[in-house]
Short mmCIF file of N, CA and C in Angstrom, two decimals:
data_model
loop_
_atom_site.label_atom_id
_atom_site.label_comp_id
_atom_site.label_asym_id
_atom_site.label_seq_id
_atom_site.Cartn_x
_atom_site.Cartn_y
_atom_site.Cartn_z
N UNK A 939 123.73 56.73 -38.91
CA UNK A 939 122.57 57.52 -39.26
C UNK A 939 122.58 58.81 -38.45
N UNK A 940 122.30 59.89 -39.10
CA UNK A 940 122.27 61.19 -38.45
C UNK A 940 120.83 61.55 -38.10
N UNK A 941 120.66 62.13 -36.93
CA UNK A 941 119.33 62.58 -36.51
C UNK A 941 119.47 63.94 -35.90
N UNK A 942 118.82 64.92 -36.46
CA UNK A 942 118.93 66.29 -36.00
C UNK A 942 117.82 66.58 -35.00
N UNK A 943 118.17 67.06 -33.84
CA UNK A 943 117.19 67.44 -32.82
C UNK A 943 117.65 68.73 -32.17
N UNK A 944 116.77 69.37 -31.46
CA UNK A 944 117.14 70.59 -30.75
C UNK A 944 118.11 70.26 -29.63
N UNK A 945 119.13 71.05 -29.47
CA UNK A 945 120.08 70.84 -28.38
C UNK A 945 120.99 69.67 -28.66
N UNK A 946 121.54 69.09 -27.61
CA UNK A 946 122.43 67.95 -27.77
C UNK A 946 122.07 66.88 -26.75
N UNK A 947 122.70 65.73 -26.88
CA UNK A 947 122.36 64.61 -26.01
C UNK A 947 122.84 64.80 -24.58
N UNK A 948 123.66 65.81 -24.33
CA UNK A 948 124.15 66.05 -22.98
C UNK A 948 123.16 66.89 -22.16
N UNK A 949 122.13 67.42 -22.82
CA UNK A 949 121.13 68.19 -22.09
C UNK A 949 121.56 69.60 -21.77
N UNK A 950 122.59 70.11 -22.45
CA UNK A 950 123.07 71.45 -22.15
C UNK A 950 122.10 72.54 -22.59
N UNK A 951 121.21 72.22 -23.51
CA UNK A 951 120.30 73.22 -24.05
C UNK A 951 118.91 73.09 -23.44
N UNK A 952 118.86 72.94 -22.13
CA UNK A 952 117.56 72.75 -21.46
C UNK A 952 116.65 73.93 -21.69
N UNK A 953 115.38 73.62 -21.82
CA UNK A 953 114.38 74.67 -21.99
C UNK A 953 114.03 75.19 -20.60
N UNK A 954 114.80 76.17 -20.16
CA UNK A 954 114.57 76.75 -18.84
C UNK A 954 113.15 77.27 -18.76
N UNK A 955 112.41 76.79 -17.79
CA UNK A 955 111.05 77.27 -17.61
C UNK A 955 110.10 76.84 -18.71
N UNK A 956 110.43 75.76 -19.43
CA UNK A 956 109.55 75.30 -20.52
C UNK A 956 108.17 75.05 -19.96
N UNK A 957 107.18 75.56 -20.65
CA UNK A 957 105.82 75.49 -20.13
C UNK A 957 104.87 74.81 -21.08
N UNK A 958 105.35 74.19 -22.15
CA UNK A 958 104.42 73.62 -23.11
C UNK A 958 104.74 72.17 -23.41
N UNK A 959 103.72 71.46 -23.83
CA UNK A 959 103.86 70.09 -24.29
C UNK A 959 103.07 69.96 -25.57
N UNK A 960 103.62 69.30 -26.56
CA UNK A 960 102.96 69.16 -27.85
C UNK A 960 102.98 67.71 -28.25
N UNK A 961 101.88 67.23 -28.78
CA UNK A 961 101.93 65.96 -29.47
C UNK A 961 100.99 66.04 -30.66
N UNK A 962 101.39 65.39 -31.74
CA UNK A 962 100.69 65.53 -33.01
C UNK A 962 100.75 64.22 -33.77
N UNK A 963 100.03 64.17 -34.88
CA UNK A 963 100.00 62.98 -35.71
C UNK A 963 101.37 62.69 -36.34
N UNK A 964 102.21 63.70 -36.45
CA UNK A 964 103.55 63.49 -36.99
C UNK A 964 104.40 62.81 -35.92
N UNK A 965 105.40 62.07 -36.36
CA UNK A 965 106.32 61.43 -35.42
C UNK A 965 107.28 62.48 -34.88
N UNK A 966 107.12 62.81 -33.61
CA UNK A 966 107.97 63.84 -33.01
C UNK A 966 109.16 63.24 -32.27
N UNK A 967 109.19 61.92 -32.10
CA UNK A 967 110.27 61.28 -31.37
C UNK A 967 111.15 60.47 -32.33
N UNK A 968 112.34 60.12 -31.89
CA UNK A 968 113.32 59.42 -32.72
C UNK A 968 112.87 57.98 -32.96
N UNK A 969 112.73 57.56 -34.22
CA UNK A 969 112.21 56.23 -34.52
C UNK A 969 113.12 55.07 -34.09
N UNK A 970 114.44 55.29 -34.03
CA UNK A 970 115.36 54.20 -33.68
C UNK A 970 115.56 54.06 -32.17
N UNK A 971 115.13 55.04 -31.40
CA UNK A 971 115.26 54.98 -29.94
C UNK A 971 114.08 54.21 -29.36
N UNK A 972 114.33 53.55 -28.24
CA UNK A 972 113.22 52.94 -27.49
C UNK A 972 112.39 54.09 -26.89
N UNK A 973 111.23 53.75 -26.40
CA UNK A 973 110.39 54.78 -25.77
C UNK A 973 111.11 55.39 -24.58
N UNK A 974 111.76 54.55 -23.79
CA UNK A 974 112.50 55.04 -22.63
C UNK A 974 113.68 55.92 -23.06
N UNK A 975 114.41 55.51 -24.10
CA UNK A 975 115.52 56.33 -24.59
C UNK A 975 115.01 57.68 -25.09
N UNK A 976 113.87 57.68 -25.78
CA UNK A 976 113.28 58.94 -26.23
C UNK A 976 112.94 59.82 -25.04
N UNK A 977 112.33 59.22 -24.02
CA UNK A 977 111.99 59.98 -22.82
C UNK A 977 113.21 60.59 -22.18
N UNK A 978 114.26 59.82 -22.05
CA UNK A 978 115.49 60.33 -21.43
C UNK A 978 116.13 61.43 -22.27
N UNK A 979 116.19 61.20 -23.58
CA UNK A 979 116.82 62.19 -24.44
C UNK A 979 116.02 63.50 -24.46
N UNK A 980 114.77 63.42 -24.86
CA UNK A 980 113.97 64.64 -24.99
C UNK A 980 113.59 65.20 -23.62
N UNK A 981 113.48 64.35 -22.63
CA UNK A 981 113.20 64.82 -21.28
C UNK A 981 114.31 65.67 -20.71
N UNK A 982 115.53 65.48 -21.22
CA UNK A 982 116.66 66.28 -20.73
C UNK A 982 116.50 67.76 -21.09
N UNK A 983 115.60 68.08 -22.00
CA UNK A 983 115.37 69.46 -22.39
C UNK A 983 114.27 70.13 -21.57
N UNK A 984 113.62 69.39 -20.68
CA UNK A 984 112.51 69.91 -19.89
C UNK A 984 112.82 69.79 -18.40
N UNK A 985 112.79 70.91 -17.71
CA UNK A 985 113.07 70.90 -16.28
C UNK A 985 112.07 70.06 -15.50
N UNK A 986 110.83 70.02 -15.96
CA UNK A 986 109.78 69.32 -15.21
C UNK A 986 109.62 67.86 -15.55
N UNK A 987 110.42 67.33 -16.47
CA UNK A 987 110.26 65.94 -16.90
C UNK A 987 110.54 64.97 -15.76
N UNK A 988 109.64 63.99 -15.60
CA UNK A 988 109.82 62.94 -14.60
C UNK A 988 109.74 61.58 -15.29
N UNK A 989 110.87 60.88 -15.32
CA UNK A 989 110.92 59.58 -15.98
C UNK A 989 109.95 58.58 -15.35
N UNK A 990 109.84 58.61 -14.04
CA UNK A 990 108.94 57.67 -13.35
C UNK A 990 107.50 57.87 -13.84
N UNK A 991 107.08 59.11 -13.98
CA UNK A 991 105.74 59.42 -14.49
C UNK A 991 105.59 58.91 -15.92
N UNK A 992 106.60 59.14 -16.75
CA UNK A 992 106.57 58.70 -18.15
C UNK A 992 106.40 57.19 -18.24
N UNK A 993 107.21 56.45 -17.49
CA UNK A 993 107.15 54.99 -17.53
C UNK A 993 105.81 54.49 -17.00
N UNK A 994 105.30 55.13 -15.94
CA UNK A 994 103.98 54.74 -15.40
C UNK A 994 102.90 54.92 -16.46
N UNK A 995 102.92 56.05 -17.16
CA UNK A 995 101.92 56.30 -18.20
C UNK A 995 102.08 55.32 -19.36
N UNK A 996 103.32 55.03 -19.75
CA UNK A 996 103.53 54.05 -20.82
C UNK A 996 102.89 52.72 -20.45
N UNK A 997 103.15 52.27 -19.24
CA UNK A 997 102.59 50.99 -18.79
C UNK A 997 101.07 51.06 -18.70
N UNK A 998 100.55 52.17 -18.21
CA UNK A 998 99.10 52.36 -18.12
C UNK A 998 98.47 52.30 -19.52
N UNK A 999 99.20 52.78 -20.51
CA UNK A 999 98.71 52.79 -21.90
C UNK A 999 99.11 51.52 -22.66
N UNK A 1000 99.61 50.52 -21.94
CA UNK A 1000 99.99 49.22 -22.51
C UNK A 1000 101.09 49.33 -23.56
N UNK A 1001 102.09 50.16 -23.25
CA UNK A 1001 103.24 50.33 -24.13
C UNK A 1001 104.49 49.86 -23.39
N UNK A 1002 105.33 49.12 -24.07
CA UNK A 1002 106.57 48.62 -23.49
C UNK A 1002 107.65 49.68 -23.63
N UNK A 1003 108.20 50.18 -22.52
CA UNK A 1003 109.24 51.22 -22.59
C UNK A 1003 110.47 50.81 -23.40
N UNK A 1004 110.67 49.49 -23.61
CA UNK A 1004 111.84 49.01 -24.37
C UNK A 1004 111.59 48.97 -25.87
N UNK A 1005 110.33 49.11 -26.29
CA UNK A 1005 109.97 49.05 -27.71
C UNK A 1005 110.53 50.26 -28.45
N UNK A 1006 110.97 50.05 -29.68
CA UNK A 1006 111.46 51.15 -30.52
C UNK A 1006 110.26 51.98 -30.97
N UNK A 1007 110.40 53.29 -30.91
CA UNK A 1007 109.31 54.19 -31.31
C UNK A 1007 108.88 53.93 -32.74
N UNK A 1008 109.84 53.67 -33.63
CA UNK A 1008 109.54 53.44 -35.04
C UNK A 1008 108.74 52.19 -35.31
N UNK A 1009 108.67 51.27 -34.36
CA UNK A 1009 107.92 50.02 -34.54
C UNK A 1009 106.46 50.13 -34.10
N UNK A 1010 106.08 51.26 -33.54
CA UNK A 1010 104.72 51.43 -33.02
C UNK A 1010 103.73 51.79 -34.11
N UNK A 1011 102.46 51.48 -33.88
CA UNK A 1011 101.39 51.93 -34.78
C UNK A 1011 101.18 53.43 -34.56
N UNK A 1012 100.43 54.06 -35.44
CA UNK A 1012 100.16 55.50 -35.32
C UNK A 1012 99.51 55.82 -33.98
N UNK A 1013 98.51 55.03 -33.59
CA UNK A 1013 97.83 55.25 -32.31
C UNK A 1013 98.77 55.08 -31.13
N UNK A 1014 99.64 54.07 -31.19
CA UNK A 1014 100.60 53.85 -30.11
C UNK A 1014 101.61 55.00 -30.02
N UNK A 1015 102.02 55.52 -31.17
CA UNK A 1015 102.94 56.66 -31.17
C UNK A 1015 102.30 57.86 -30.49
N UNK A 1016 101.03 58.09 -30.77
CA UNK A 1016 100.33 59.21 -30.13
C UNK A 1016 100.21 58.99 -28.63
N UNK A 1017 99.94 57.76 -28.21
CA UNK A 1017 99.87 57.45 -26.78
C UNK A 1017 101.21 57.75 -26.11
N UNK A 1018 102.30 57.34 -26.77
CA UNK A 1018 103.63 57.59 -26.24
C UNK A 1018 103.90 59.09 -26.12
N UNK A 1019 103.58 59.84 -27.16
CA UNK A 1019 103.81 61.29 -27.14
C UNK A 1019 102.95 61.96 -26.07
N UNK A 1020 101.73 61.46 -25.88
CA UNK A 1020 100.86 62.01 -24.83
C UNK A 1020 101.47 61.71 -23.46
N UNK A 1021 101.94 60.48 -23.27
CA UNK A 1021 102.58 60.12 -22.00
C UNK A 1021 103.79 61.02 -21.73
N UNK A 1022 104.57 61.27 -22.78
CA UNK A 1022 105.75 62.14 -22.62
C UNK A 1022 105.32 63.56 -22.26
N UNK A 1023 104.32 64.09 -22.96
CA UNK A 1023 103.84 65.44 -22.69
C UNK A 1023 103.35 65.56 -21.25
N UNK A 1024 102.63 64.56 -20.76
CA UNK A 1024 102.16 64.60 -19.37
C UNK A 1024 103.33 64.51 -18.39
N UNK A 1025 104.35 63.72 -18.73
CA UNK A 1025 105.50 63.54 -17.84
C UNK A 1025 106.37 64.79 -17.75
N UNK A 1026 106.19 65.74 -18.66
CA UNK A 1026 106.95 66.99 -18.62
C UNK A 1026 106.33 68.01 -17.68
N UNK A 1027 105.13 67.74 -17.21
CA UNK A 1027 104.43 68.61 -16.26
C UNK A 1027 104.41 70.07 -16.73
N UNK A 1028 104.07 70.25 -17.97
CA UNK A 1028 104.02 71.58 -18.57
C UNK A 1028 102.77 72.32 -18.12
N UNK A 1029 102.80 73.63 -18.25
CA UNK A 1029 101.64 74.44 -17.92
C UNK A 1029 100.60 74.42 -19.05
N UNK A 1030 101.06 74.19 -20.28
CA UNK A 1030 100.18 74.17 -21.44
C UNK A 1030 100.41 72.89 -22.23
N UNK A 1031 99.33 72.36 -22.77
CA UNK A 1031 99.40 71.17 -23.60
C UNK A 1031 98.67 71.48 -24.90
N UNK A 1032 99.31 71.17 -26.03
CA UNK A 1032 98.75 71.47 -27.35
C UNK A 1032 98.57 70.19 -28.17
N UNK A 1033 97.54 69.40 -27.89
CA UNK A 1033 97.32 68.21 -28.72
C UNK A 1033 96.66 68.57 -30.06
N UNK A 1034 97.24 68.07 -31.13
CA UNK A 1034 96.73 68.31 -32.48
C UNK A 1034 95.98 67.07 -32.95
N UNK A 1035 94.67 67.19 -33.17
CA UNK A 1035 93.82 66.06 -33.55
C UNK A 1035 94.11 64.86 -32.65
N UNK A 1036 93.94 65.02 -31.34
CA UNK A 1036 94.41 64.00 -30.41
C UNK A 1036 93.70 62.65 -30.49
N UNK A 1037 92.42 62.61 -30.75
CA UNK A 1037 91.70 61.34 -30.67
C UNK A 1037 91.48 60.67 -32.02
N UNK A 1038 91.97 61.27 -33.08
CA UNK A 1038 91.72 60.76 -34.43
C UNK A 1038 92.20 59.32 -34.61
N UNK A 1039 93.28 58.93 -33.96
CA UNK A 1039 93.83 57.59 -34.13
C UNK A 1039 93.74 56.73 -32.88
N UNK A 1040 92.88 57.12 -31.94
CA UNK A 1040 92.71 56.34 -30.72
C UNK A 1040 91.50 55.43 -30.83
N UNK A 1041 91.63 54.23 -30.28
CA UNK A 1041 90.48 53.34 -30.21
C UNK A 1041 89.52 53.89 -29.15
N UNK A 1042 88.24 53.50 -29.21
CA UNK A 1042 87.24 54.05 -28.27
C UNK A 1042 87.62 53.87 -26.80
N UNK A 1043 88.25 52.76 -26.46
CA UNK A 1043 88.63 52.53 -25.07
C UNK A 1043 89.69 53.53 -24.61
N UNK A 1044 90.72 53.75 -25.44
CA UNK A 1044 91.75 54.69 -25.04
C UNK A 1044 91.25 56.14 -25.11
N UNK A 1045 90.31 56.40 -25.97
CA UNK A 1045 89.74 57.74 -26.06
C UNK A 1045 89.18 58.17 -24.70
N UNK A 1046 88.53 57.25 -24.01
CA UNK A 1046 88.02 57.53 -22.66
C UNK A 1046 89.16 57.83 -21.70
N UNK A 1047 90.23 57.03 -21.78
CA UNK A 1047 91.39 57.24 -20.93
C UNK A 1047 92.05 58.58 -21.23
N UNK A 1048 92.15 58.92 -22.51
CA UNK A 1048 92.73 60.19 -22.92
C UNK A 1048 91.98 61.36 -22.27
N UNK A 1049 90.65 61.34 -22.38
CA UNK A 1049 89.87 62.44 -21.82
C UNK A 1049 89.94 62.47 -20.29
N UNK A 1050 90.01 61.30 -19.66
CA UNK A 1050 90.17 61.26 -18.20
C UNK A 1050 91.51 61.88 -17.80
N UNK A 1051 92.59 61.53 -18.52
CA UNK A 1051 93.91 62.09 -18.21
C UNK A 1051 93.97 63.58 -18.54
N UNK A 1052 93.30 63.98 -19.61
CA UNK A 1052 93.27 65.40 -19.97
C UNK A 1052 92.51 66.20 -18.91
N UNK A 1053 91.39 65.65 -18.44
CA UNK A 1053 90.63 66.31 -17.37
C UNK A 1053 91.47 66.43 -16.10
N UNK A 1054 92.23 65.38 -15.79
CA UNK A 1054 93.12 65.44 -14.62
C UNK A 1054 94.20 66.49 -14.82
N UNK A 1055 94.71 66.62 -16.05
CA UNK A 1055 95.75 67.60 -16.36
C UNK A 1055 95.25 69.03 -16.11
N UNK A 1056 94.03 69.33 -16.55
CA UNK A 1056 93.50 70.69 -16.42
C UNK A 1056 92.68 70.88 -15.15
N UNK A 1057 92.46 69.81 -14.40
CA UNK A 1057 91.54 69.82 -13.27
C UNK A 1057 91.86 70.81 -12.17
N UNK A 1058 93.12 71.10 -11.93
CA UNK A 1058 93.47 72.00 -10.84
C UNK A 1058 93.32 73.48 -11.23
N UNK A 1059 93.03 73.74 -12.50
CA UNK A 1059 92.86 75.12 -12.95
C UNK A 1059 94.17 75.85 -13.17
N UNK A 1060 95.29 75.19 -12.92
CA UNK A 1060 96.60 75.82 -13.08
C UNK A 1060 97.20 75.55 -14.45
N UNK A 1061 96.64 74.58 -15.17
CA UNK A 1061 97.19 74.20 -16.48
C UNK A 1061 96.10 74.29 -17.54
N UNK A 1062 96.55 74.42 -18.78
CA UNK A 1062 95.64 74.64 -19.91
C UNK A 1062 95.95 73.66 -21.03
N UNK A 1063 94.89 73.16 -21.66
CA UNK A 1063 95.04 72.35 -22.86
C UNK A 1063 94.32 73.07 -23.99
N UNK A 1064 95.00 73.21 -25.12
CA UNK A 1064 94.43 73.83 -26.31
C UNK A 1064 94.34 72.73 -27.36
N UNK A 1065 93.13 72.27 -27.62
CA UNK A 1065 92.92 71.17 -28.56
C UNK A 1065 92.58 71.69 -29.94
N UNK A 1066 93.21 71.11 -30.93
CA UNK A 1066 92.87 71.36 -32.32
C UNK A 1066 92.22 70.08 -32.81
N UNK A 1067 90.91 70.13 -33.10
CA UNK A 1067 90.22 68.90 -33.44
C UNK A 1067 89.02 69.14 -34.34
N UNK A 1068 88.69 68.12 -35.12
CA UNK A 1068 87.46 68.12 -35.90
C UNK A 1068 86.38 67.33 -35.18
N UNK A 1069 86.77 66.53 -34.19
CA UNK A 1069 85.82 65.72 -33.44
C UNK A 1069 85.33 66.53 -32.24
N UNK A 1070 84.12 67.03 -32.36
CA UNK A 1070 83.61 67.98 -31.38
C UNK A 1070 82.70 67.38 -30.31
N UNK A 1071 82.33 66.10 -30.45
CA UNK A 1071 81.34 65.54 -29.54
C UNK A 1071 81.76 65.54 -28.08
N UNK A 1072 83.04 65.49 -27.79
CA UNK A 1072 83.50 65.44 -26.41
C UNK A 1072 83.86 66.82 -25.85
N UNK A 1073 83.84 67.84 -26.68
CA UNK A 1073 84.26 69.16 -26.23
C UNK A 1073 83.29 69.78 -25.23
N UNK A 1074 82.02 69.48 -25.35
CA UNK A 1074 81.02 70.10 -24.49
C UNK A 1074 81.30 69.85 -23.02
N UNK A 1075 81.74 68.65 -22.68
CA UNK A 1075 82.00 68.35 -21.27
C UNK A 1075 83.41 68.71 -20.82
N UNK A 1076 84.26 69.09 -21.77
CA UNK A 1076 85.66 69.33 -21.46
C UNK A 1076 86.07 70.79 -21.57
N UNK A 1077 85.55 71.47 -22.59
CA UNK A 1077 86.06 72.81 -22.93
C UNK A 1077 85.40 73.92 -22.10
N UNK A 1078 86.19 74.93 -21.80
CA UNK A 1078 85.69 76.16 -21.18
C UNK A 1078 85.47 77.24 -22.23
N UNK A 1079 86.23 77.15 -23.31
CA UNK A 1079 86.22 78.18 -24.33
C UNK A 1079 86.33 77.51 -25.69
N UNK A 1080 85.69 78.08 -26.70
CA UNK A 1080 85.68 77.48 -28.03
C UNK A 1080 86.00 78.54 -29.08
N UNK A 1081 86.87 78.17 -29.99
CA UNK A 1081 87.12 79.00 -31.17
C UNK A 1081 86.85 78.10 -32.37
N UNK A 1082 85.85 78.44 -33.14
CA UNK A 1082 85.49 77.68 -34.33
C UNK A 1082 86.10 78.41 -35.52
N UNK A 1083 86.91 77.68 -36.30
CA UNK A 1083 87.61 78.31 -37.41
C UNK A 1083 87.16 77.71 -38.73
N UNK A 1084 87.10 78.58 -39.73
CA UNK A 1084 86.78 78.14 -41.09
C UNK A 1084 87.73 78.87 -42.01
N UNK A 1085 88.47 78.10 -42.81
CA UNK A 1085 89.44 78.65 -43.75
C UNK A 1085 90.40 79.62 -43.07
N UNK A 1086 90.84 79.26 -41.87
CA UNK A 1086 91.83 80.04 -41.15
C UNK A 1086 91.31 81.26 -40.42
N UNK A 1087 90.01 81.49 -40.47
CA UNK A 1087 89.41 82.65 -39.80
C UNK A 1087 88.56 82.19 -38.61
N UNK A 1088 88.63 82.90 -37.50
CA UNK A 1088 87.79 82.59 -36.35
C UNK A 1088 86.36 83.03 -36.66
N UNK A 1089 85.45 82.07 -36.76
CA UNK A 1089 84.04 82.35 -37.03
C UNK A 1089 83.30 82.60 -35.72
N UNK A 1090 83.62 81.80 -34.72
CA UNK A 1090 83.01 81.91 -33.40
C UNK A 1090 84.14 81.86 -32.37
N UNK A 1091 84.12 82.75 -31.43
CA UNK A 1091 85.04 82.72 -30.29
C UNK A 1091 84.22 83.09 -29.07
N UNK A 1092 84.02 82.09 -28.20
CA UNK A 1092 83.12 82.31 -27.08
C UNK A 1092 83.40 81.32 -25.97
N UNK A 1093 83.01 81.67 -24.74
CA UNK A 1093 83.08 80.65 -23.71
C UNK A 1093 81.95 79.66 -23.96
N UNK A 1094 82.07 78.47 -23.45
CA UNK A 1094 81.14 77.39 -23.78
C UNK A 1094 79.71 77.69 -23.34
N UNK A 1095 79.56 78.39 -22.24
CA UNK A 1095 78.21 78.70 -21.75
C UNK A 1095 77.48 79.60 -22.74
N UNK A 1096 78.14 80.64 -23.22
CA UNK A 1096 77.52 81.51 -24.23
C UNK A 1096 77.29 80.76 -25.53
N UNK A 1097 78.22 79.88 -25.88
CA UNK A 1097 78.07 79.09 -27.10
C UNK A 1097 76.83 78.19 -26.99
N UNK A 1098 76.67 77.50 -25.86
CA UNK A 1098 75.51 76.62 -25.66
C UNK A 1098 74.20 77.41 -25.74
N UNK A 1099 74.20 78.63 -25.21
CA UNK A 1099 72.99 79.44 -25.23
C UNK A 1099 72.65 79.96 -26.63
N UNK A 1100 73.65 80.10 -27.48
CA UNK A 1100 73.46 80.71 -28.79
C UNK A 1100 73.31 79.73 -29.94
N UNK A 1101 73.81 78.51 -29.79
CA UNK A 1101 73.84 77.56 -30.90
C UNK A 1101 73.30 76.20 -30.46
N UNK A 1102 72.80 75.47 -31.40
CA UNK A 1102 72.33 74.11 -31.16
C UNK A 1102 73.07 73.16 -32.08
N UNK A 1103 73.35 71.98 -31.60
CA UNK A 1103 74.00 70.98 -32.42
C UNK A 1103 72.91 70.18 -33.12
N UNK A 1104 73.01 70.11 -34.43
CA UNK A 1104 72.05 69.39 -35.25
C UNK A 1104 72.79 68.22 -35.88
N UNK A 1105 72.20 67.04 -35.80
CA UNK A 1105 72.85 65.91 -36.44
C UNK A 1105 71.83 65.21 -37.33
N UNK A 1106 72.32 64.47 -38.25
CA UNK A 1106 71.46 63.78 -39.20
C UNK A 1106 72.15 63.72 -40.55
N UNK A 1107 71.37 63.58 -41.59
CA UNK A 1107 71.93 63.51 -42.94
C UNK A 1107 72.56 64.83 -43.34
N UNK A 1108 73.56 64.74 -44.16
CA UNK A 1108 74.21 65.94 -44.65
C UNK A 1108 73.25 66.77 -45.49
N UNK A 1109 73.35 68.06 -45.35
CA UNK A 1109 72.52 68.95 -46.16
C UNK A 1109 73.35 70.16 -46.53
N UNK A 1110 72.85 70.89 -47.51
CA UNK A 1110 73.55 72.11 -47.94
C UNK A 1110 72.67 73.31 -47.76
#
């Protein structure tokens, strides 16, 4: 079976100074590799990757490093990709709809780990999400988009002063 990935398995194409981590609903890791094999392979492209951190996060998230990525549920795949992104120690993290497939218990863990990631002020997370209830306690800045256009772009303090969240039955 052929699998096309950036670079080669020898790690010659390292992302010098790579500063980003991405995880999304799509499967970004090799389905036939174990979680540990994926970490080693893709980690070879990141100067900041730490296998020990990756394995610790996998265990914390109740994932077996020996399990094949392709055998995981959608939520487990996202947990694995999040663990990998954190283990790369990137300056920026770009989670796409991060909590959509997480159970409520892991959702709390996700936000705790995300807060720890951005807590020192040296790193940034840019979340793309439809679930806004947790953004108020996490976000510093908000861009609200509709049909690809930025409708609101503001820091959270100005946003809180200008808008109110209304909940209840749908209305038009």
